[in-house]
mmCIF file of C-alpha atoms in Angstrom:
data_model
loop_
_atom_site.group_PDB
_atom_site.id
_atom_site.type_symbol
_atom_site.label_atom_id
_atom_site.label_comp_id
_atom_site.label_asym_id
_atom_site.label_seq_id
_atom_site.Cartn_x
_atom_site.Cartn_y
_atom_site.Cartn_z
ATOM 1 C CA MET A 1 102.709 70.816 137.330
ATOM 2 C CA SER A 2 98.918 71.268 135.137
ATOM 3 C CA GLU A 3 98.315 68.997 131.685
ATOM 4 C CA LYS A 4 99.036 69.843 128.932
ATOM 5 C CA GLN A 5 95.647 71.651 126.904
ATOM 6 C CA THR A 6 97.154 72.127 123.316
ATOM 7 C CA ARG A 7 99.340 70.072 121.204
ATOM 8 C CA ALA A 8 101.576 70.862 118.745
ATOM 9 C CA LEU A 9 101.078 71.405 114.904
ATOM 10 C CA SER A 10 104.234 73.699 113.836
ATOM 11 C CA ALA A 11 106.538 75.504 115.999
ATOM 12 C CA ASP A 12 104.070 77.849 115.700
ATOM 13 C CA VAL A 13 100.463 76.500 115.525
ATOM 14 C CA ALA A 14 99.368 74.590 118.119
ATOM 15 C CA ILE A 15 95.535 73.050 118.456
ATOM 16 C CA PRO A 16 93.448 72.589 122.185
ATOM 17 C CA TYR A 17 93.136 69.028 123.113
ATOM 18 C CA VAL A 18 89.220 69.524 123.524
ATOM 19 C CA GLY A 19 87.220 70.994 119.963
ATOM 20 C CA PHE A 20 83.622 72.221 119.694
ATOM 21 C CA GLY A 21 82.365 69.965 116.648
ATOM 22 C CA THR A 22 79.373 71.299 115.383
ATOM 23 C CA TYR A 23 78.806 68.684 112.224
ATOM 24 C CA LEU A 24 74.809 68.250 112.093
ATOM 25 C CA ILE A 25 74.150 71.858 113.251
ATOM 26 C CA PRO A 26 71.870 74.040 111.248
ATOM 27 C CA ASN A 27 72.618 77.039 110.286
ATOM 28 C CA ASP A 28 70.343 78.767 112.071
ATOM 29 C CA GLU A 29 71.589 77.259 115.337
ATOM 30 C CA ALA A 30 74.710 77.171 114.655
ATOM 31 C CA ALA A 31 75.576 81.136 115.999
ATOM 32 C CA ALA A 32 74.066 80.272 119.194
ATOM 33 C CA ALA A 33 75.232 76.885 119.874
ATOM 34 C CA VAL A 34 79.250 78.207 119.114
ATOM 35 C CA ARG A 35 78.744 81.446 121.371
ATOM 36 C CA GLU A 36 77.250 78.871 123.983
ATOM 37 C CA ALA A 37 80.756 77.364 123.338
ATOM 38 C CA ILE A 38 83.175 79.905 123.634
ATOM 39 C CA GLY A 39 81.712 81.410 126.771
ATOM 40 C CA ILE A 40 81.417 77.601 128.671
ATOM 41 C CA GLY A 41 85.580 78.108 127.931
ATOM 42 C CA TYR A 42 85.578 76.371 124.005
ATOM 43 C CA ARG A 43 88.510 77.543 122.072
ATOM 44 C CA HIS A 44 88.479 75.459 118.978
ATOM 45 C CA ILE A 45 85.347 75.203 116.982
ATOM 46 C CA ASP A 46 85.217 72.392 114.337
ATOM 47 C CA THR A 47 83.771 73.650 110.883
ATOM 48 C CA ALA A 48 82.944 72.503 107.181
ATOM 49 C CA GLU A 49 82.069 73.400 103.845
ATOM 50 C CA PHE A 50 80.117 70.020 103.665
ATOM 51 C CA TYR A 51 77.777 71.214 106.896
ATOM 52 C CA GLN A 52 76.482 74.353 105.117
ATOM 53 C CA ASN A 53 76.911 76.418 108.671
ATOM 54 C CA GLU A 54 79.962 78.600 108.395
ATOM 55 C CA ALA A 55 77.978 81.453 108.322
ATOM 56 C CA GLY A 56 76.087 80.550 112.169
ATOM 57 C CA VAL A 57 79.814 79.240 113.091
ATOM 58 C CA GLY A 58 81.221 82.620 111.907
ATOM 59 C CA GLN A 59 78.533 84.948 114.203
ATOM 60 C CA GLY A 60 78.581 83.007 116.472
ATOM 61 C CA ILE A 61 82.035 83.113 117.093
ATOM 62 C CA ARG A 62 82.389 87.280 116.730
ATOM 63 C CA GLN A 63 79.055 86.428 118.841
ATOM 64 C CA ALA A 64 81.917 85.966 122.093
ATOM 65 C CA LEU A 65 84.545 87.389 121.292
ATOM 66 C CA ALA A 66 82.280 91.101 121.878
ATOM 67 C CA ASP A 67 80.997 88.699 125.164
ATOM 68 C CA THR A 68 83.976 87.583 125.998
ATOM 69 C CA GLY A 69 86.978 90.420 125.560
ATOM 70 C CA LEU A 70 88.846 87.841 123.405
ATOM 71 C CA SER A 71 90.504 88.751 120.566
ATOM 72 C CA ARG A 72 90.656 86.164 117.075
ATOM 73 C CA GLY A 73 94.104 85.043 117.895
ATOM 74 C CA ASP A 74 92.155 83.146 121.418
ATOM 75 C CA ILE A 75 90.366 81.024 119.189
ATOM 76 C CA PHE A 76 91.467 78.309 117.385
ATOM 77 C CA VAL A 77 89.199 77.624 113.788
ATOM 78 C CA THR A 78 89.104 74.519 111.820
ATOM 79 C CA THR A 79 87.269 74.621 108.662
ATOM 80 C CA LYS A 80 87.544 72.257 106.016
ATOM 81 C CA LEU A 81 87.762 71.718 101.706
ATOM 82 C CA TRP A 82 84.340 69.632 100.184
ATOM 83 C CA PRO A 83 86.696 67.734 97.403
ATOM 84 C CA GLY A 84 83.697 66.658 95.701
ATOM 85 C CA ASN A 85 82.930 63.165 94.309
ATOM 86 C CA ALA A 86 82.440 62.299 90.783
ATOM 87 C CA ALA A 87 80.701 59.256 92.031
ATOM 88 C CA TRP A 88 77.364 61.168 93.628
ATOM 89 C CA GLY A 89 77.038 64.302 90.755
ATOM 90 C CA GLN A 90 80.373 66.610 91.922
ATOM 91 C CA THR A 91 82.735 68.264 90.217
ATOM 92 C CA PRO A 92 85.771 67.216 91.737
ATOM 93 C CA LYS A 93 87.160 70.642 93.200
ATOM 94 C CA THR A 94 91.544 71.689 90.708
ATOM 95 C CA THR A 95 93.577 74.013 92.669
ATOM 96 C CA GLU A 96 91.792 76.860 91.213
ATOM 97 C CA THR A 97 88.825 75.752 92.883
ATOM 98 C CA THR A 98 90.082 74.892 96.030
ATOM 99 C CA VAL A 99 91.856 78.007 96.519
ATOM 100 C CA GLU A 100 88.073 79.904 95.506
ATOM 101 C CA SER A 101 86.847 77.846 98.563
ATOM 102 C CA LEU A 102 88.523 78.725 101.214
ATOM 103 C CA LEU A 103 88.215 82.099 100.192
ATOM 104 C CA ARG A 104 84.339 81.615 100.023
ATOM 105 C CA SER A 105 84.498 79.756 103.679
ATOM 106 C CA LEU A 106 86.243 83.136 104.471
ATOM 107 C CA GLU A 107 84.099 85.170 103.096
ATOM 108 C CA LEU A 108 81.029 83.128 104.508
ATOM 109 C CA LEU A 109 82.639 82.863 108.293
ATOM 110 C CA GLN A 110 83.615 86.749 107.741
ATOM 111 C CA LEU A 111 87.734 86.028 108.247
ATOM 112 C CA ASP A 112 90.358 86.799 107.188
ATOM 113 C CA TYR A 113 91.730 83.631 108.010
ATOM 114 C CA VAL A 114 92.070 79.590 109.930
ATOM 115 C CA ASP A 115 93.994 78.082 111.391
ATOM 116 C CA LEU A 116 93.456 74.871 110.087
ATOM 117 C CA TYR A 117 92.541 73.017 106.604
ATOM 118 C CA LEU A 118 91.797 69.949 106.151
ATOM 119 C CA ILE A 119 91.228 67.629 102.451
ATOM 120 C CA HIS A 120 87.867 66.780 103.626
ATOM 121 C CA ALA A 121 87.884 63.091 102.209
ATOM 122 C CA PRO A 122 89.863 61.352 99.818
ATOM 123 C CA PHE A 123 87.501 61.060 97.211
ATOM 124 C CA GLU A 124 89.261 62.351 93.961
ATOM 125 C CA ARG A 125 92.387 59.883 92.925
ATOM 126 C CA GLU A 126 93.022 62.406 89.570
ATOM 127 C CA GLN A 127 92.598 65.805 91.974
ATOM 128 C CA ARG A 128 94.018 64.569 95.076
ATOM 129 C CA LEU A 129 97.656 66.307 93.783
ATOM 130 C CA ALA A 130 95.586 68.900 92.642
ATOM 131 C CA GLN A 131 93.831 70.206 95.785
ATOM 132 C CA TRP A 132 96.899 69.589 98.255
ATOM 133 C CA ARG A 133 98.935 72.276 96.081
ATOM 134 C CA GLY A 134 95.875 74.322 96.511
ATOM 135 C CA LEU A 135 96.401 73.860 100.536
ATOM 136 C CA ILE A 136 100.043 74.650 99.949
ATOM 137 C CA GLU A 137 99.549 78.099 98.058
ATOM 138 C CA LEU A 138 97.160 79.053 100.680
ATOM 139 C CA GLN A 139 99.001 78.966 103.665
ATOM 140 C CA ARG A 140 101.364 80.003 101.724
ATOM 141 C CA GLN A 141 99.242 83.490 101.150
ATOM 142 C CA GLY A 142 98.099 83.324 105.202
ATOM 143 C CA LYS A 143 94.769 82.520 104.354
ATOM 144 C CA ALA A 144 95.729 78.931 106.670
ATOM 145 C CA ARG A 145 97.996 78.820 109.305
ATOM 146 C CA ALA A 146 98.439 74.862 109.599
ATOM 147 C CA ILE A 147 96.907 72.499 107.064
ATOM 148 C CA GLY A 148 96.227 69.028 106.573
ATOM 149 C CA VAL A 149 93.637 66.450 105.394
ATOM 150 C CA SER A 150 91.198 64.050 107.069
ATOM 151 C CA ASN A 151 89.546 60.328 106.336
ATOM 152 C CA PHE A 152 93.270 59.861 104.530
ATOM 153 C CA ASN A 153 94.626 56.576 104.423
ATOM 154 C CA ILE A 154 98.616 56.142 104.787
ATOM 155 C CA ALA A 155 98.553 55.024 101.234
ATOM 156 C CA HIS A 156 96.538 58.488 100.498
ATOM 157 C CA LEU A 157 99.866 60.198 102.341
ATOM 158 C CA GLU A 158 102.034 58.510 100.767
ATOM 159 C CA GLU A 159 101.257 59.789 97.329
ATOM 160 C CA LEU A 160 101.829 63.483 99.066
ATOM 161 C CA ALA A 161 105.216 62.088 100.032
ATOM 162 C CA ALA A 162 105.696 60.408 96.508
ATOM 163 C CA ALA A 163 104.559 64.091 94.364
ATOM 164 C CA GLY A 164 107.027 65.129 96.788
ATOM 165 C CA LEU A 165 105.297 67.310 98.097
ATOM 166 C CA PRO A 166 105.168 69.074 101.830
ATOM 167 C CA ARG A 167 103.502 66.100 104.400
ATOM 168 C CA PRO A 168 99.780 67.392 105.668
ATOM 169 C CA GLN A 169 100.154 69.076 109.927
ATOM 170 C CA ALA A 170 97.100 66.834 110.607
ATOM 171 C CA ASN A 171 94.885 63.720 109.384
ATOM 172 C CA GLN A 172 90.822 64.645 111.492
ATOM 173 C CA ILE A 173 90.199 61.024 110.927
ATOM 174 C CA GLU A 174 87.362 58.628 113.381
ATOM 175 C CA LEU A 175 89.466 57.335 116.536
ATOM 176 C CA HIS A 176 87.589 55.595 119.541
ATOM 177 C CA PRO A 177 87.666 51.997 121.305
ATOM 178 C CA TRP A 178 85.696 50.496 119.005
ATOM 179 C CA SER A 179 87.936 51.931 115.451
ATOM 180 C CA GLN A 180 91.426 52.436 116.539
ATOM 181 C CA LYS A 181 93.672 52.471 113.712
ATOM 182 C CA PRO A 182 96.305 51.435 115.173
ATOM 183 C CA GLN A 183 98.650 51.314 111.680
ATOM 184 C CA LEU A 184 97.439 54.572 110.620
ATOM 185 C CA THR A 185 98.210 56.230 114.596
ATOM 186 C CA LEU A 186 101.582 54.476 114.206
ATOM 187 C CA TYR A 187 102.329 56.134 110.753
ATOM 188 C CA LEU A 188 101.012 59.899 111.666
ATOM 189 C CA ASP A 189 103.017 59.747 114.044
ATOM 190 C CA GLU A 190 105.804 58.281 112.676
ATOM 191 C CA HIS A 191 105.616 60.758 110.693
ATOM 192 C CA GLY A 192 104.535 63.980 112.430
ATOM 193 C CA ILE A 193 100.852 64.484 111.527
ATOM 194 C CA VAL A 194 98.833 65.159 114.886
ATOM 195 C CA PRO A 195 96.077 62.639 114.517
ATOM 196 C CA ILE A 196 92.053 64.808 114.956
ATOM 197 C CA ALA A 197 89.677 62.624 116.908
ATOM 198 C CA TYR A 198 86.130 62.741 115.514
ATOM 199 C CA SER A 199 83.678 61.107 116.162
ATOM 200 C CA SER A 200 84.122 59.683 119.623
ATOM 201 C CA LEU A 201 81.480 58.990 121.655
ATOM 202 C CA ALA A 202 80.132 56.885 117.859
ATOM 203 C CA PRO A 203 80.297 53.599 120.873
ATOM 204 C CA LEU A 204 77.607 55.805 122.820
ATOM 205 C CA SER A 205 73.936 53.797 121.945
ATOM 206 C CA THR A 206 72.458 57.447 122.059
ATOM 207 C CA TRP A 207 74.741 58.086 119.864
ATOM 208 C CA ARG A 208 73.434 60.103 116.452
ATOM 209 C CA THR A 209 70.001 58.839 117.238
ATOM 210 C CA ALA A 210 67.833 61.746 115.981
ATOM 211 C CA GLU A 211 66.175 61.593 112.650
ATOM 212 C CA GLY A 212 67.808 61.800 109.552
ATOM 213 C CA HIS A 213 71.051 61.383 111.298
ATOM 214 C CA THR A 214 72.495 58.355 109.969
ATOM 215 C CA SER A 215 75.869 55.872 110.454
ATOM 216 C CA ALA A 216 76.922 52.907 109.505
ATOM 217 C CA LYS A 217 76.179 51.462 113.425
ATOM 218 C CA THR A 218 73.778 48.712 114.277
ATOM 219 C CA ASP A 219 70.796 48.383 116.526
ATOM 220 C CA ALA A 220 72.837 46.128 117.803
ATOM 221 C CA MET A 221 75.524 47.649 119.258
ATOM 222 C CA ARG A 222 72.884 50.305 120.794
ATOM 223 C CA ALA A 223 71.722 47.141 122.011
ATOM 224 C CA GLU A 224 75.185 46.214 123.648
ATOM 225 C CA ALA A 225 76.497 49.666 124.356
ATOM 226 C CA GLU A 226 72.824 50.232 126.857
ATOM 227 C CA GLN A 227 73.563 47.309 128.731
ATOM 228 C CA ALA A 228 73.997 47.549 132.410
ATOM 229 C CA ASP A 229 77.606 45.922 132.831
ATOM 230 C CA ALA A 230 78.580 47.430 129.730
ATOM 231 C CA PRO A 231 82.004 48.612 130.389
ATOM 232 C CA PHE A 232 82.260 52.179 129.706
ATOM 233 C CA LYS A 233 79.063 52.677 131.926
ATOM 234 C CA ARG A 234 81.512 50.639 134.241
ATOM 235 C CA MET A 235 85.128 52.952 133.729
ATOM 236 C CA ALA A 236 82.667 55.688 133.917
ATOM 237 C CA ALA A 237 80.990 55.066 137.503
ATOM 238 C CA LYS A 238 84.213 53.988 139.067
ATOM 239 C CA TYR A 239 86.010 57.547 138.335
ATOM 240 C CA GLY A 240 82.635 60.211 138.538
ATOM 241 C CA VAL A 241 81.961 60.962 135.045
ATOM 242 C CA SER A 242 79.652 59.888 131.922
ATOM 243 C CA GLU A 243 80.747 57.686 129.620
ATOM 244 C CA ALA A 244 80.868 60.955 126.650
ATOM 245 C CA GLN A 245 83.707 62.404 129.571
ATOM 246 C CA LEU A 246 85.290 58.604 129.606
ATOM 247 C CA LEU A 247 85.136 58.503 126.227
ATOM 248 C CA LEU A 248 87.247 62.322 125.377
ATOM 249 C CA ARG A 249 89.760 61.743 127.854
ATOM 250 C CA TRP A 250 90.731 58.233 126.350
ATOM 251 C CA GLY A 251 91.209 60.592 123.145
ATOM 252 C CA VAL A 252 93.327 62.520 124.911
ATOM 253 C CA GLN A 253 95.121 60.683 126.875
ATOM 254 C CA GLN A 254 96.140 58.681 123.127
ATOM 255 C CA GLY A 255 97.281 62.268 122.579
ATOM 256 C CA TYR A 256 94.395 63.196 120.160
ATOM 257 C CA PRO A 257 92.642 66.477 120.240
ATOM 258 C CA VAL A 258 88.893 65.538 120.343
ATOM 259 C CA LEU A 259 85.607 67.638 119.161
ATOM 260 C CA PRO A 260 82.430 66.963 121.023
ATOM 261 C CA LYS A 261 79.166 68.057 119.984
ATOM 262 C CA SER A 262 76.201 69.415 121.401
ATOM 263 C CA THR A 263 73.859 72.132 121.766
ATOM 264 C CA ARG A 264 72.734 72.007 125.246
ATOM 265 C CA ALA A 265 74.536 73.406 127.620
ATOM 266 C CA GLU A 266 74.980 70.844 130.604
ATOM 267 C CA ARG A 267 76.435 68.914 128.257
ATOM 268 C CA MET A 268 78.881 70.941 126.394
ATOM 269 C CA ARG A 269 80.154 72.240 130.712
ATOM 270 C CA GLN A 270 80.486 68.699 131.115
ATOM 271 C CA ASN A 271 81.872 67.279 127.446
ATOM 272 C CA ALA A 272 84.784 70.078 128.080
ATOM 273 C CA ASP A 273 85.955 68.099 131.380
ATOM 274 C CA LEU A 274 88.075 66.409 130.673
ATOM 275 C CA PHE A 275 91.651 67.151 132.961
ATOM 276 C CA SER A 276 90.168 66.747 136.002
ATOM 277 C CA PHE A 277 90.028 62.668 136.127
ATOM 278 C CA ALA A 278 92.280 60.198 134.295
ATOM 279 C CA ILE A 279 91.600 56.919 132.905
ATOM 280 C CA ASP A 280 94.775 54.761 135.285
ATOM 281 C CA GLU A 281 96.336 52.191 132.831
ATOM 282 C CA GLN A 282 94.404 48.702 133.652
ATOM 283 C CA ASP A 283 91.298 50.612 132.468
ATOM 284 C CA MET A 284 93.605 51.436 128.697
ATOM 285 C CA ALA A 285 94.590 48.275 128.299
ATOM 286 C CA GLU A 286 91.323 46.885 128.657
ATOM 287 C CA LEU A 287 89.974 50.066 126.193
ATOM 288 C CA ALA A 288 92.757 48.807 124.315
ATOM 289 C CA THR A 289 91.233 45.241 123.830
ATOM 290 C CA MET A 290 87.809 46.553 121.490
ATOM 291 C CA ASP A 291 88.754 47.465 118.133
ATOM 292 C CA ARG A 292 86.632 46.449 115.876
ATOM 293 C CA GLY A 293 88.179 47.651 112.648
ATOM 294 C CA ASP A 294 86.679 50.148 110.171
ATOM 295 C CA GLY A 295 84.637 54.468 111.836
ATOM 296 C CA LEU A 296 81.388 53.747 112.135
ATOM 297 C CA ALA A 297 80.514 57.820 111.354
ATOM 298 C CA TRP A 298 79.920 57.354 107.815
ATOM 299 C CA SER A 299 76.779 55.434 106.718
ATOM 300 C CA LEU A 300 77.810 54.539 102.779
ATOM 301 C CA GLY A 301 81.260 53.177 104.142
ATOM 302 C CA ASP A 302 84.638 54.741 106.018
ATOM 303 C CA PRO A 303 86.009 56.505 103.975
ATOM 304 C CA THR A 304 89.705 55.341 104.252
ATOM 305 C CA LYS A 305 88.879 52.654 102.598
ATOM 306 C CA ALA A 306 88.611 54.803 98.962
ATOM 307 C CA ALA A 307 91.186 53.915 96.388
#
């Protein structure tokens, strides 16, 4: 029996385990990258208001549908509300401006709906409930088939529940062997909230090395990952795969949909090839011992720590 390649968010919405991430892909390059990804076989495209590439992503989706003969329903599309951050001089979104934000994103994407709409981060304590009510309204209107959050911790999620509001269907968070968040993922599992993993490749020495690509990763961490006897290198060689595939496969075996990003066709194909091998129990047990706590993706600190 073949391995299941989607995970249910609800009775009628399922998210592919392998998605194509578009963070740090400029708008003028996004169309070509997304078109290539869908042609290769990706069926989930992840973008966000904050990425400023929704127009290019939408163009790439339309081009790929024309190329392949696929229909809109064959492609799972995620975008995210930027909640605003008063500490950064940004106006926090209200319920009304949350609704307006998705309508604007849909215009840029040239889509009638998205499959999943997320609050990107829990930055605005005073407006979190208002923003979540906006997502609930957008789902009611059919503009988002499923709704969720990103970078929310247990306290943030409990805040929504305490207000008597429906729980999110997903929480997109940084997850990899160096940041496993066991208490949070257990909570998500207990409450039927699907964890979606971003920055799965953060432990690799080559992750976010381009100029202007910031993170909380140290030079010492990069040097450690470059060692010839580094565990990811050893395990990848054992299975005849890349280190990236190994880390992505770890996520899939944990039940986390993953979002690899590349603009190189060869790497896109490789990153999508996650069902031709499995990590054995011994190696999964070793990977479970590597947790270092906080994530690395945000240079200003892990947003799950927000008050």
